[in-house]
Coordinates of C-alpha atoms in Angstrom, one line a residue:
M161 CA 109.8 125.2 50.5
N162 CA 111.5 121.8 49.9
F163 CA 112.2 119.7 52.9
K164 CA 115.0 117.1 52.8
I165 CA 114.1 113.7 54.3
N166 CA 116.8 112.7 56.9
I167 CA 117.6 109.3 58.3
L168 CA 117.9 109.7 62.1
D169 CA 121.0 108.5 63.9
E170 CA 120.7 105.6 66.4
N171 CA 121.2 107.9 69.4
T172 CA 118.2 110.2 68.3
I173 CA 116.1 107.1 67.6
N174 CA 116.7 105.7 71.0
K175 CA 115.9 109.0 72.7
I176 CA 112.6 109.3 70.8
A177 CA 111.7 105.7 71.6
A178 CA 112.5 106.3 75.2
G179 CA 109.7 108.9 75.2
E180 CA 107.1 106.1 74.9
V181 CA 108.7 103.6 77.3
V182 CA 110.2 106.0 79.9
E183 CA 107.5 108.6 80.7
R184 CA 108.6 109.2 84.2
P185 CA 110.6 107.5 87.0
S186 CA 107.8 105.1 87.8
S187 CA 108.0 103.8 84.3
I188 CA 111.6 102.8 84.9
V189 CA 110.7 101.2 88.2
K190 CA 108.0 99.2 86.6
E191 CA 110.2 97.9 83.7
L192 CA 113.1 97.0 86.0
I193 CA 110.8 95.1 88.5
E194 CA 109.2 93.2 85.7
N195 CA 112.6 92.2 84.4
S196 CA 113.4 90.9 87.9
I197 CA 110.1 88.9 88.0
D198 CA 110.9 87.4 84.5
A199 CA 114.3 86.4 85.9
A200 CA 112.5 84.2 88.5
A201 CA 113.6 86.3 91.4
S202 CA 112.1 85.5 94.8
R203 CA 113.5 88.6 96.5
I204 CA 113.4 92.1 95.0
T205 CA 114.6 95.4 96.6
I206 CA 113.7 98.8 95.2
E207 CA 115.5 101.9 96.4
I208 CA 114.8 105.4 95.2
E209 CA 116.0 108.9 96.0
D210 CA 114.5 112.3 95.2
G211 CA 111.4 110.7 93.5
G212 CA 113.6 108.6 91.3
K213 CA 115.2 111.6 89.6
K214 CA 118.5 111.1 91.5
L215 CA 118.6 107.4 91.9
I216 CA 116.7 104.2 91.2
R217 CA 118.2 100.9 92.3
V218 CA 116.5 97.5 91.8
T219 CA 118.2 94.4 93.2
D220 CA 117.1 90.8 92.7
N221 CA 118.2 87.3 93.3
G222 CA 117.1 86.1 89.9
T223 CA 119.0 84.2 87.2
G224 CA 121.3 87.1 86.3
I225 CA 122.7 87.9 82.9
D226 CA 125.7 86.0 81.3
S227 CA 128.8 88.1 81.2
H228 CA 129.1 88.0 77.4
E229 CA 125.5 89.1 77.0
V230 CA 125.3 92.1 79.4
E231 CA 126.0 94.7 76.6
K232 CA 123.5 93.0 74.3
A233 CA 120.8 93.5 76.9
F234 CA 121.0 97.3 76.4
Q235 CA 120.6 97.1 72.6
R236 CA 117.2 97.9 71.1
H237 CA 115.0 94.9 70.3
A238 CA 117.3 92.6 72.2
T239 CA 115.2 90.2 74.4
S240 CA 115.4 86.7 75.9
K241 CA 111.6 86.5 76.0
I242 CA 110.7 85.8 72.3
L243 CA 112.3 84.6 69.1
N244 CA 109.6 85.5 66.5
I245 CA 106.2 86.9 66.1
D246 CA 104.5 83.6 66.9
D247 CA 105.9 83.7 70.4
L248 CA 104.1 87.0 71.0
Y249 CA 100.8 85.2 71.0
N250 CA 102.0 82.5 73.5
L251 CA 103.6 84.9 76.0
N252 CA 104.3 83.9 79.5
S253 CA 106.6 86.7 80.5
L254 CA 105.9 90.4 81.4
G255 CA 108.5 91.8 79.0
F256 CA 108.9 91.0 75.3
R257 CA 109.8 94.0 73.2
G258 CA 113.5 94.3 74.1
E259 CA 113.1 98.1 74.3
A260 CA 113.0 98.9 78.0
L261 CA 116.7 98.7 79.0
A262 CA 117.9 100.4 75.8
S263 CA 115.4 103.3 76.3
I264 CA 116.3 103.7 79.9
A265 CA 120.0 103.7 79.1
S266 CA 119.7 106.3 76.4
V267 CA 118.4 109.0 78.8
S268 CA 120.3 108.2 82.0
E269 CA 123.5 106.9 83.6
I270 CA 123.4 103.2 84.4
E271 CA 125.4 100.8 86.4
V272 CA 124.7 97.1 86.2
I273 CA 126.0 94.4 88.5
T274 CA 125.0 90.8 87.6
K275 CA 126.0 87.2 88.0
T276 CA 124.6 83.9 86.9
E277 CA 124.9 80.6 88.6
N278 CA 127.5 79.4 86.1
D279 CA 129.7 82.5 86.2
K280 CA 132.8 82.5 88.5
F281 CA 132.7 86.2 88.9
G282 CA 130.0 88.8 88.4
T283 CA 130.1 91.6 85.8
K284 CA 129.9 95.3 86.3
L285 CA 128.9 97.5 83.4
Y286 CA 128.7 101.3 83.2
L287 CA 126.7 103.1 80.5
S288 CA 126.0 106.8 79.9
G289 CA 123.4 108.1 77.4
G290 CA 123.2 104.6 75.9
S291 CA 127.0 104.2 75.4
V292 CA 129.1 101.6 77.2
I293 CA 131.8 103.4 79.3
K294 CA 133.4 100.5 81.2
K295 CA 133.0 96.8 81.8
E296 CA 134.8 94.9 84.6
P297 CA 134.6 91.8 86.7
I298 CA 133.3 92.0 90.3
G299 CA 132.6 89.7 93.2
C300 CA 128.8 89.6 93.9
S301 CA 125.9 87.3 94.6
I302 CA 123.8 85.6 91.9
G303 CA 121.2 88.0 90.5
T304 CA 121.2 91.5 89.1
T305 CA 121.4 95.0 90.4
I306 CA 120.5 97.9 88.1
I307 CA 121.3 101.5 89.2
V308 CA 119.8 104.4 87.3
K309 CA 121.1 107.8 88.0
N310 CA 120.5 111.4 86.7
L311 CA 117.4 110.6 84.7
F312 CA 117.0 112.7 81.6
F313 CA 120.4 114.4 82.1
N314 CA 120.9 114.6 78.3
T315 CA 117.3 115.6 77.5
P316 CA 116.7 118.7 79.7
A317 CA 113.3 119.4 78.1
R318 CA 112.1 116.0 79.4
R319 CA 113.5 116.6 82.8
K320 CA 111.8 120.0 83.0
F321 CA 108.4 118.4 82.7
L322 CA 109.0 115.9 85.6
K323 CA 106.7 116.5 88.5
P324 CA 107.9 117.5 92.0
S325 CA 109.7 114.7 93.9
N326 CA 106.8 114.0 96.2
A327 CA 104.5 113.5 93.2
E328 CA 107.0 111.2 91.5
T329 CA 107.4 109.2 94.7
L330 CA 103.7 108.7 94.9
S331 CA 103.6 107.4 91.4
I332 CA 106.4 105.0 92.1
T333 CA 104.8 103.9 95.3
D334 CA 101.6 103.2 93.6
I335 CA 103.1 101.0 90.9
I336 CA 105.2 99.1 93.5
N337 CA 102.1 98.4 95.6
K338 CA 100.3 97.0 92.6
I339 CA 103.2 94.8 91.6
C340 CA 103.6 93.5 95.1
V341 CA 100.0 92.5 95.3
G342 CA 100.3 90.7 91.9
N343 CA 103.2 88.7 93.1
P344 CA 102.6 87.4 96.6
N345 CA 105.3 84.7 96.1
I346 CA 108.0 87.3 95.9
K347 CA 109.5 89.1 99.0
F348 CA 109.6 92.8 98.2
K349 CA 111.4 95.6 100.1
Y350 CA 110.9 99.3 99.1
V351 CA 113.2 102.0 100.4
N352 CA 112.6 105.7 99.8
N353 CA 115.4 108.2 100.7
N354 CA 117.1 105.5 102.9
K355 CA 113.9 104.8 104.8
I356 CA 112.2 101.4 104.5
M357 CA 108.6 102.1 103.4
L358 CA 107.3 98.6 102.7
T359 CA 108.2 94.9 103.0
T360 CA 106.0 92.0 102.0
P361 CA 106.2 88.4 103.4
G362 CA 106.7 86.6 100.1
D363 CA 104.8 83.6 101.5
D364 CA 102.5 83.2 98.4
N365 CA 99.5 84.2 100.5
L366 CA 97.6 87.0 98.7
K367 CA 95.7 88.2 101.8
N368 CA 98.9 88.5 103.8
T369 CA 100.4 90.6 101.0
I370 CA 97.4 92.8 100.8
R371 CA 97.5 93.3 104.6
S372 CA 101.2 94.3 104.4
V373 CA 100.6 96.7 101.5
Y374 CA 97.2 98.2 102.3
G375 CA 96.6 97.5 106.0
K376 CA 94.4 95.4 108.3
N377 CA 91.1 97.2 107.6
I378 CA 91.0 96.4 103.9
A379 CA 92.4 92.8 104.4
D380 CA 89.6 92.1 107.0
N381 CA 86.8 93.3 104.7
L382 CA 87.6 91.1 101.7
I383 CA 85.5 88.3 100.2
S384 CA 87.3 85.5 98.5
I385 CA 86.5 84.6 94.9
S386 CA 87.6 81.6 92.9
T387 CA 85.8 80.4 89.8
Q388 CA 86.4 79.3 86.3
N389 CA 84.6 78.5 83.0
N390 CA 85.8 77.2 79.7
Y391 CA 87.7 80.4 78.9
F392 CA 88.8 82.1 82.1
K393 CA 89.9 81.4 85.6
I394 CA 89.3 84.1 88.2
Y395 CA 90.6 84.2 91.7
G396 CA 91.5 86.7 94.4
F397 CA 89.4 89.0 96.7
V398 CA 86.7 91.6 96.3
G399 CA 85.8 94.2 99.0
N400 CA 82.5 94.1 100.8
N401 CA 80.3 97.1 101.1
S402 CA 82.1 98.5 104.2
I403 CA 85.2 99.5 102.1
Y404 CA 85.2 101.6 99.0
R405 CA 86.9 104.6 97.4
S406 CA 86.0 107.7 95.5
N407 CA 87.9 106.5 92.4
K408 CA 89.0 103.2 90.8
S409 CA 92.6 103.4 92.0
M410 CA 92.1 100.4 94.4
Q411 CA 90.9 98.1 91.7
H412 CA 93.8 95.7 91.0
I413 CA 93.4 93.6 87.9
Y414 CA 96.0 91.1 86.7
V415 CA 95.8 89.1 83.5
N416 CA 98.2 86.2 83.5
G417 CA 100.2 88.0 86.2
R418 CA 100.4 91.3 84.3
Y419 CA 98.8 94.4 86.0
V420 CA 96.4 96.0 83.5
K421 CA 93.8 98.7 83.3
T422 CA 91.3 97.3 80.9
T423 CA 88.0 99.3 80.6
L424 CA 86.0 96.1 79.9
I425 CA 87.0 94.6 83.2
L426 CA 86.6 97.8 85.2
D427 CA 83.1 98.3 83.8
A428 CA 82.1 94.7 84.8
I429 CA 83.3 95.4 88.3
S430 CA 81.3 98.6 88.6
D431 CA 78.2 97.0 87.3
A432 CA 78.5 94.1 89.7
Y433 CA 78.5 96.6 92.6
K434 CA 75.9 98.9 91.2
S435 CA 73.2 98.3 93.9
I436 CA 75.6 97.4 96.7
L437 CA 77.8 100.5 97.1
P438 CA 76.8 104.2 97.5
V439 CA 76.4 106.2 94.3
N440 CA 79.7 107.4 92.8
K441 CA 81.8 105.1 95.0
H442 CA 84.0 102.4 93.7
A443 CA 84.9 98.9 94.8
I444 CA 88.2 97.7 96.2
C445 CA 89.3 94.4 94.6
F446 CA 92.3 92.2 93.8
L447 CA 91.5 90.0 90.9
N448 CA 93.7 87.6 89.0
I449 CA 92.5 86.4 85.6
Q450 CA 94.1 83.4 84.0
V451 CA 93.4 83.0 80.2
D452 CA 95.0 81.2 77.3
P453 CA 97.8 83.5 76.1
K454 CA 96.8 82.8 72.5
S455 CA 93.4 84.5 73.2
I456 CA 94.7 87.9 74.3
D457 CA 96.8 90.6 72.7
V458 CA 99.1 92.5 75.2
N459 CA 100.9 94.5 72.5
I460 CA 98.3 97.2 71.9
H461 CA 99.8 99.9 74.1
P462 CA 103.3 101.2 74.8
T463 CA 102.9 100.8 78.6
K464 CA 101.4 97.3 78.2
L465 CA 98.6 98.3 80.6
E466 CA 95.8 97.4 78.2
V467 CA 94.9 93.9 77.0
K468 CA 92.6 92.9 74.1
F469 CA 90.5 89.7 74.7
E470 CA 89.2 87.3 72.1
N471 CA 86.0 86.6 74.1
E472 CA 85.2 90.1 75.5
N473 CA 81.5 89.7 76.0
E474 CA 81.9 86.4 77.7
L475 CA 84.6 87.8 80.1
Y476 CA 82.4 90.8 80.9
K477 CA 79.4 88.7 81.8
F478 CA 81.5 86.2 83.7
I479 CA 83.2 88.8 85.9
K480 CA 80.0 90.7 86.7
Q481 CA 78.1 87.5 87.5
E482 CA 80.7 85.9 89.7
I483 CA 81.5 89.0 91.7
Y484 CA 77.8 89.7 92.3
A485 CA 77.3 86.1 93.3
S486 CA 80.2 86.3 95.8
L487 CA 78.8 89.5 97.3
I488 CA 75.2 88.3 97.8
H489 CA 76.3 85.0 99.3
S490 CA 78.5 86.8 101.9
S491 CA 77.4 88.8 104.9
L492 CA 77.3 92.5 103.9
I493 CA 76.2 93.6 107.4
P494 CA 78.9 96.0 108.8
K495 CA 80.5 94.7 112.0
F496 CA 79.8 96.9 115.0
E497 CA 83.0 95.9 116.7
E498 CA 85.1 97.5 114.0
H499 CA 84.9 100.8 115.8
I500 CA 85.4 99.5 119.4
N501 CA 88.9 99.7 121.0
D502 CA 90.1 96.2 121.8
N503 CA 91.6 97.3 125.1
L504 CA 88.3 98.6 126.5
S505 CA 86.4 96.8 129.2
F506 CA 82.7 95.9 128.7
N507 CA 81.6 98.8 130.9
S508 CA 83.8 101.2 128.9
V509 CA 82.3 100.0 125.7
E510 CA 78.8 100.5 127.1
L511 CA 79.6 104.0 128.2
N512 CA 81.2 105.0 124.9
S513 CA 78.2 103.6 123.0
V514 CA 75.8 105.8 125.1
S515 CA 78.0 108.8 124.8
K516 CA 78.4 108.4 121.1
E517 CA 74.6 108.2 120.7
M518 CA 74.2 111.4 122.8
E519 CA 77.1 113.2 121.0
I520 CA 75.0 114.0 118.0
K521 CA 72.1 115.2 120.1
E522 CA 74.0 117.3 122.7
N523 CA 75.1 119.9 120.1
L524 CA 71.4 120.7 119.6
F525 CA 70.9 121.9 123.2
I526 CA 73.3 124.9 123.1
E527 CA 71.3 128.1 123.8
E528 CA 72.0 130.8 121.3
Q529 CA 72.2 134.5 121.8
I530 CA 71.3 135.4 118.3
T531 CA 69.6 137.6 115.8
I532 CA 68.1 136.2 112.6
P533 CA 68.4 137.3 109.0
K534 CA 65.5 138.9 107.2
Y535 CA 63.8 136.9 104.5
N536 CA 60.3 136.4 103.3
I537 CA 58.7 133.4 104.9
L538 CA 56.5 131.9 102.2
E539 CA 55.9 132.1 98.6
D540 CA 52.5 131.2 97.3
A541 CA 52.4 128.7 94.5
S542 CA 49.7 128.3 92.0
D543 CA 48.7 124.8 92.8
P544 CA 50.0 122.7 95.6
K545 CA 48.3 121.4 98.5
F546 CA 51.8 120.6 99.9
N547 CA 54.2 123.5 99.2
I548 CA 57.9 123.1 99.7
L549 CA 59.0 126.1 101.8
R550 CA 61.3 128.4 99.9
E551 CA 62.6 132.0 99.8
N552 CA 60.9 134.7 97.8
S553 CA 63.1 135.0 94.7
N554 CA 62.5 138.7 94.5
I555 CA 64.3 139.4 97.8
P556 CA 68.1 139.5 97.6
I557 CA 69.8 137.1 99.9
D558 CA 73.1 137.9 101.6
S559 CA 75.2 134.8 101.1
N560 CA 77.8 136.1 103.6
A561 CA 75.3 136.3 106.5
Y562 CA 77.6 134.6 108.9
L563 CA 79.7 137.0 110.9
N564 CA 82.1 136.0 113.6
N565 CA 81.1 137.2 117.1
S566 CA 83.1 136.2 120.1
S567 CA 80.1 136.7 122.4
V568 CA 78.3 133.8 120.8
N569 CA 79.2 130.1 121.4
E570 CA 81.9 129.1 118.9
S571 CA 79.7 126.5 117.3
E572 CA 76.9 128.9 116.3
F573 CA 76.3 131.0 113.2
V574 CA 75.8 134.8 113.8
V575 CA 74.1 137.4 111.6
R576 CA 73.3 141.1 111.7
E577 CA 71.1 142.4 114.4
D578 CA 68.6 144.2 112.2
E579 CA 67.6 141.0 110.4
K580 CA 64.7 138.6 110.9
T581 CA 64.3 134.9 110.5
K582 CA 63.8 133.2 107.1
L583 CA 61.5 130.6 108.8
P584 CA 58.3 131.5 110.7
D585 CA 58.0 131.0 114.4
L586 CA 57.1 127.4 114.8
D587 CA 55.4 125.7 117.7
I588 CA 56.3 122.0 117.9
I589 CA 53.4 119.7 118.1
G590 CA 55.2 116.4 118.0
N591 CA 56.9 113.8 115.7
I592 CA 55.5 111.2 113.4
F593 CA 57.3 107.9 112.5
N594 CA 60.3 109.2 114.5
T595 CA 61.3 110.9 111.3
Y596 CA 59.2 114.0 110.7
I597 CA 58.8 116.8 113.2
V598 CA 55.3 118.3 113.1
A599 CA 55.1 122.0 113.8
R600 CA 52.6 124.9 113.3
S601 CA 52.5 128.6 112.8
K602 CA 49.4 130.8 112.6
E603 CA 48.1 129.7 109.2
S604 CA 50.1 126.6 108.3
M605 CA 51.3 123.2 109.5
F606 CA 54.9 122.1 108.7
L607 CA 56.7 118.7 108.4
I608 CA 60.4 118.8 108.9
D609 CA 62.7 115.9 108.0
Q610 CA 64.8 115.6 111.1
H611 CA 67.7 113.8 109.3
A612 CA 67.8 116.3 106.4
A613 CA 67.6 119.2 108.9
H614 CA 70.5 118.0 111.1
E615 CA 72.5 117.1 108.0
K616 CA 72.2 120.7 106.7
I617 CA 73.1 122.2 110.1
I618 CA 76.3 120.1 110.2
Y619 CA 77.1 120.9 106.6
E620 CA 76.8 124.6 106.8
E621 CA 78.4 124.9 110.2
Y622 CA 81.5 122.9 109.1
L623 CA 81.8 124.7 105.8
Y624 CA 81.5 128.1 107.4
K625 CA 84.3 127.2 109.9
L626 CA 86.4 125.7 107.2
K627 CA 86.1 128.8 105.0
N628 CA 87.0 131.1 108.0
S629 CA 89.6 128.9 109.6
K630 CA 87.4 128.3 112.7
I631 CA 87.4 124.5 112.8
T632 CA 87.4 123.2 116.4
S633 CA 88.5 119.7 117.3
Q634 CA 87.8 117.2 120.0
I635 CA 90.7 115.3 121.5
L636 CA 89.9 111.6 121.5
I637 CA 90.3 109.6 124.8
D638 CA 91.0 106.6 122.6
P639 CA 92.8 107.7 119.5
I640 CA 91.9 106.1 116.2
V641 CA 94.5 103.8 114.7
L642 CA 94.1 103.5 110.9
D643 CA 96.1 101.2 108.7
L644 CA 96.8 102.6 105.2
S645 CA 98.9 101.9 102.2
T646 CA 102.4 103.3 101.8
K647 CA 101.1 105.6 99.1
D648 CA 98.3 107.0 101.4
I649 CA 100.8 107.5 104.2
L650 CA 103.0 109.6 101.9
I651 CA 100.1 111.7 100.9
I652 CA 99.2 112.4 104.5
K653 CA 102.8 113.2 105.4
D654 CA 103.0 115.7 102.6
K655 CA 99.7 117.3 103.3
L656 CA 99.6 117.3 107.1
S657 CA 98.7 121.0 107.2
L658 CA 95.7 120.4 105.0
F659 CA 94.4 117.7 107.4
E660 CA 95.0 120.1 110.3
E661 CA 92.9 122.7 108.4
F662 CA 90.1 120.2 108.3
G663 CA 90.3 119.7 112.0
F664 CA 92.4 116.5 112.4
E665 CA 95.5 115.9 114.5
I666 CA 97.3 113.0 112.9
D667 CA 100.6 111.3 114.0
L668 CA 102.5 109.0 111.6
F669 CA 103.2 105.7 113.2
G670 CA 105.4 103.3 111.1
N671 CA 105.1 102.9 107.4
N672 CA 101.5 101.9 107.1
R673 CA 99.7 103.4 110.1
I674 CA 98.4 106.7 111.4
I675 CA 97.1 107.7 114.8
I676 CA 94.2 110.2 114.8
R677 CA 94.3 112.0 118.1
S678 CA 91.7 114.8 117.3
I679 CA 88.8 115.0 115.0
P680 CA 86.4 117.8 114.1
N681 CA 83.7 118.4 116.7
L682 CA 80.9 117.7 114.3
F683 CA 82.1 114.3 113.2
G684 CA 82.1 110.9 114.8
Q685 CA 84.7 108.2 114.5
P686 CA 83.4 106.4 111.4
E687 CA 82.7 109.7 109.6
S688 CA 86.2 110.9 110.4
E689 CA 87.9 107.8 109.0
R690 CA 85.8 108.0 105.8
F691 CA 86.5 111.7 105.5
I692 CA 90.3 111.1 105.6
I693 CA 90.0 108.5 102.9
E694 CA 87.9 111.0 100.8
I695 CA 90.6 113.6 101.1
I696 CA 93.3 111.1 100.1
D697 CA 91.4 109.9 97.1
N698 CA 90.9 113.5 95.8
I699 CA 94.1 115.1 97.1
S700 CA 95.2 116.3 93.6
I701 CA 92.2 118.6 93.2
I702 CA 90.7 119.1 96.7
E703 CA 93.4 121.5 97.9
N704 CA 92.2 124.4 95.9
Q705 CA 88.6 123.5 94.9
Y706 CA 86.2 124.7 97.5
E707 CA 83.2 123.2 95.6
L708 CA 84.8 119.7 95.8
R709 CA 85.3 120.2 99.6
K710 CA 81.6 121.0 99.9
D711 CA 80.7 117.8 98.1
K712 CA 82.8 115.7 100.5
V713 CA 81.5 117.5 103.6
A714 CA 77.9 116.8 102.4
S715 CA 78.7 113.1 102.2
I716 CA 80.1 113.1 105.7
A717 CA 77.3 115.3 107.1
C718 CA 74.8 112.8 105.9
K719 CA 76.4 110.0 107.9
A720 CA 76.9 112.1 111.0
A721 CA 73.4 113.5 111.3
V722 CA 70.5 112.2 113.3
K723 CA 68.8 109.4 111.4
A724 CA 65.2 108.7 110.5
K725 CA 63.7 106.6 113.3
D726 CA 65.9 108.2 115.9
F727 CA 63.7 109.3 118.8
L728 CA 63.9 113.0 119.7
N729 CA 62.1 114.6 122.6
T730 CA 60.5 118.0 122.4
I731 CA 63.5 119.9 123.7
E732 CA 65.7 118.2 121.2
M733 CA 63.3 119.0 118.3
D734 CA 63.1 122.6 119.4
A735 CA 66.9 122.9 119.5
L736 CA 67.1 121.4 116.0
I737 CA 64.6 123.9 114.6
K738 CA 66.5 126.8 116.3
K739 CA 69.7 125.7 114.6
L740 CA 68.0 125.2 111.3
R741 CA 66.9 128.8 111.3
L742 CA 70.5 129.9 111.4
C743 CA 71.3 128.1 108.1
E744 CA 71.8 130.2 105.0
N745 CA 69.5 127.8 103.1
P746 CA 67.3 125.9 105.6
Y747 CA 65.0 124.6 102.8
T748 CA 67.0 121.8 101.1
C749 CA 69.6 119.4 102.3
P750 CA 73.1 119.3 100.8
H751 CA 71.9 116.7 98.3
G752 CA 69.0 118.8 97.1
R753 CA 66.1 117.1 98.9
P754 CA 63.5 119.2 100.7
I755 CA 63.9 119.7 104.5
I756 CA 60.6 121.3 105.3
V757 CA 57.2 121.0 103.7
E758 CA 54.3 123.4 104.4
I759 CA 50.6 122.5 104.5
K760 CA 48.4 125.6 104.6
K761 CA 45.5 125.8 106.9
S762 CA 43.2 126.6 103.9
E763 CA 44.3 123.4 102.2
I764 CA 43.5 121.4 105.3
E765 CA 40.1 123.0 105.4
K766 CA 39.5 122.2 101.8
M767 CA 40.2 118.5 102.6
F768 CA 37.4 118.6 105.2
K769 CA 35.1 120.5 102.9
R770 CA 35.0 123.4 105.3
I771 CA 35.7 125.7 102.4
I772 CA 35.3 125.3 98.7

């Protein structure tokens, strides 16, 4: 078959080109805001409706566009930023290709209102599908307003693949947050469906801007960094070890004012924090990197989110070294007062501290009316003086052993009456190092890690209740007030039922704050705050993936459990062992470490040469 080669018409070319520049509504918002920044605006207002599908309006007080050049701005490859290829390597603006407005106009309906300082009147221009419909004078202030309506109205296939409005709103909010932080000298206002979501002070104070976008907790846990060498200047803030996230979404990198996601820089940040943050956690940072424009290439990706550096190895080493130095020269000791309500008197604080210390322990004292599942106690191994206790692999285990029984305390696990315990009857002898419970049976001695045991109890109990919709909550006398970003608030608002399922009662308070009125019975305040952040970070996959929920619960259980070095009396140790016996798997903690180790009587006798 012979195929004829066709020259595409300008309209088709523009629609195809728009596919690279205009991926979704957030792409339009980004391009329009960057145009406003390049126009030297000091105030920018962003308004959206229906996730940007119905309306996007960006208004600035920048230089405006001359009346006779307004139409030219919507032609492909028309730009005021560069004249020739040489200018591309000495770039001081965010835009440079002259494609954004043409691409946006080709797949939407656009209204432009603009006025320069020298124009007597402003200009109003209407476009639809890239074609100019009408142009007329108008009275307006200096600056530019661009209104984008009915996105992808003429490319229904593209519109069909847009995400739900909530998801598109989150994407827009995220890019607005990042642009705000990168431009603390500009006063931003963000309005979603006629509701003001965010305002920034525009006072050129980066920390104040971070506080307005991401809240007090993050702003109060930042370490300042300002350094330079022969090639680079780095300044901004990095988070201490009290704040971190499950992904890299809170790593803000700006190169010559441009927000970027460059793997080289992200790797350097991760390596700097390697021994400082928990495993699989990621730093929060806000870094500005100034570099000679001639030594970078910003034209390697359609979205301009990647940058190529001339001295990559030097930059990697410099970032890693300077961040690490800033961290180790700062206090990384968490502040106890972070979790104390400012309004409490001294006596109240003392009482709350005592009750919080006892909160973990008191759950161990509940007497159970229980029967225990049947499992083989021990499995002989060929060699070990110290055997890790485990089930006999030949005996089938009923993984659904927990059955609801209203006669039993709600916090307990219940199993069939004809079953026996997996663990032997243990007599508690004592505790060594305030870490390991020492117990004995007829022919063996056992060491039980008190932290790992309590961790497993919390983990299995919470997961069981979560799976069976039995989560119980405790109402807080002093509700937790948590400052979050606008994006995080939108996630919580959209998924309130999910947080209720996890045992939280949350009220939205303003645009950047939530009030936590109830938390799961098994969690303390710090663990609850961390768990909420974990849910937010993984919201896209956590809703339907039970395994991921288990991973997050394991992390929180570890923090909420009795710690090594915590003193437990005999009654408390006995209660802990009783609860451990109710676990489906009492042998390893959620992270896979052993909970209980057996030393057989015969092995002890061998040590003392009583038997050979």
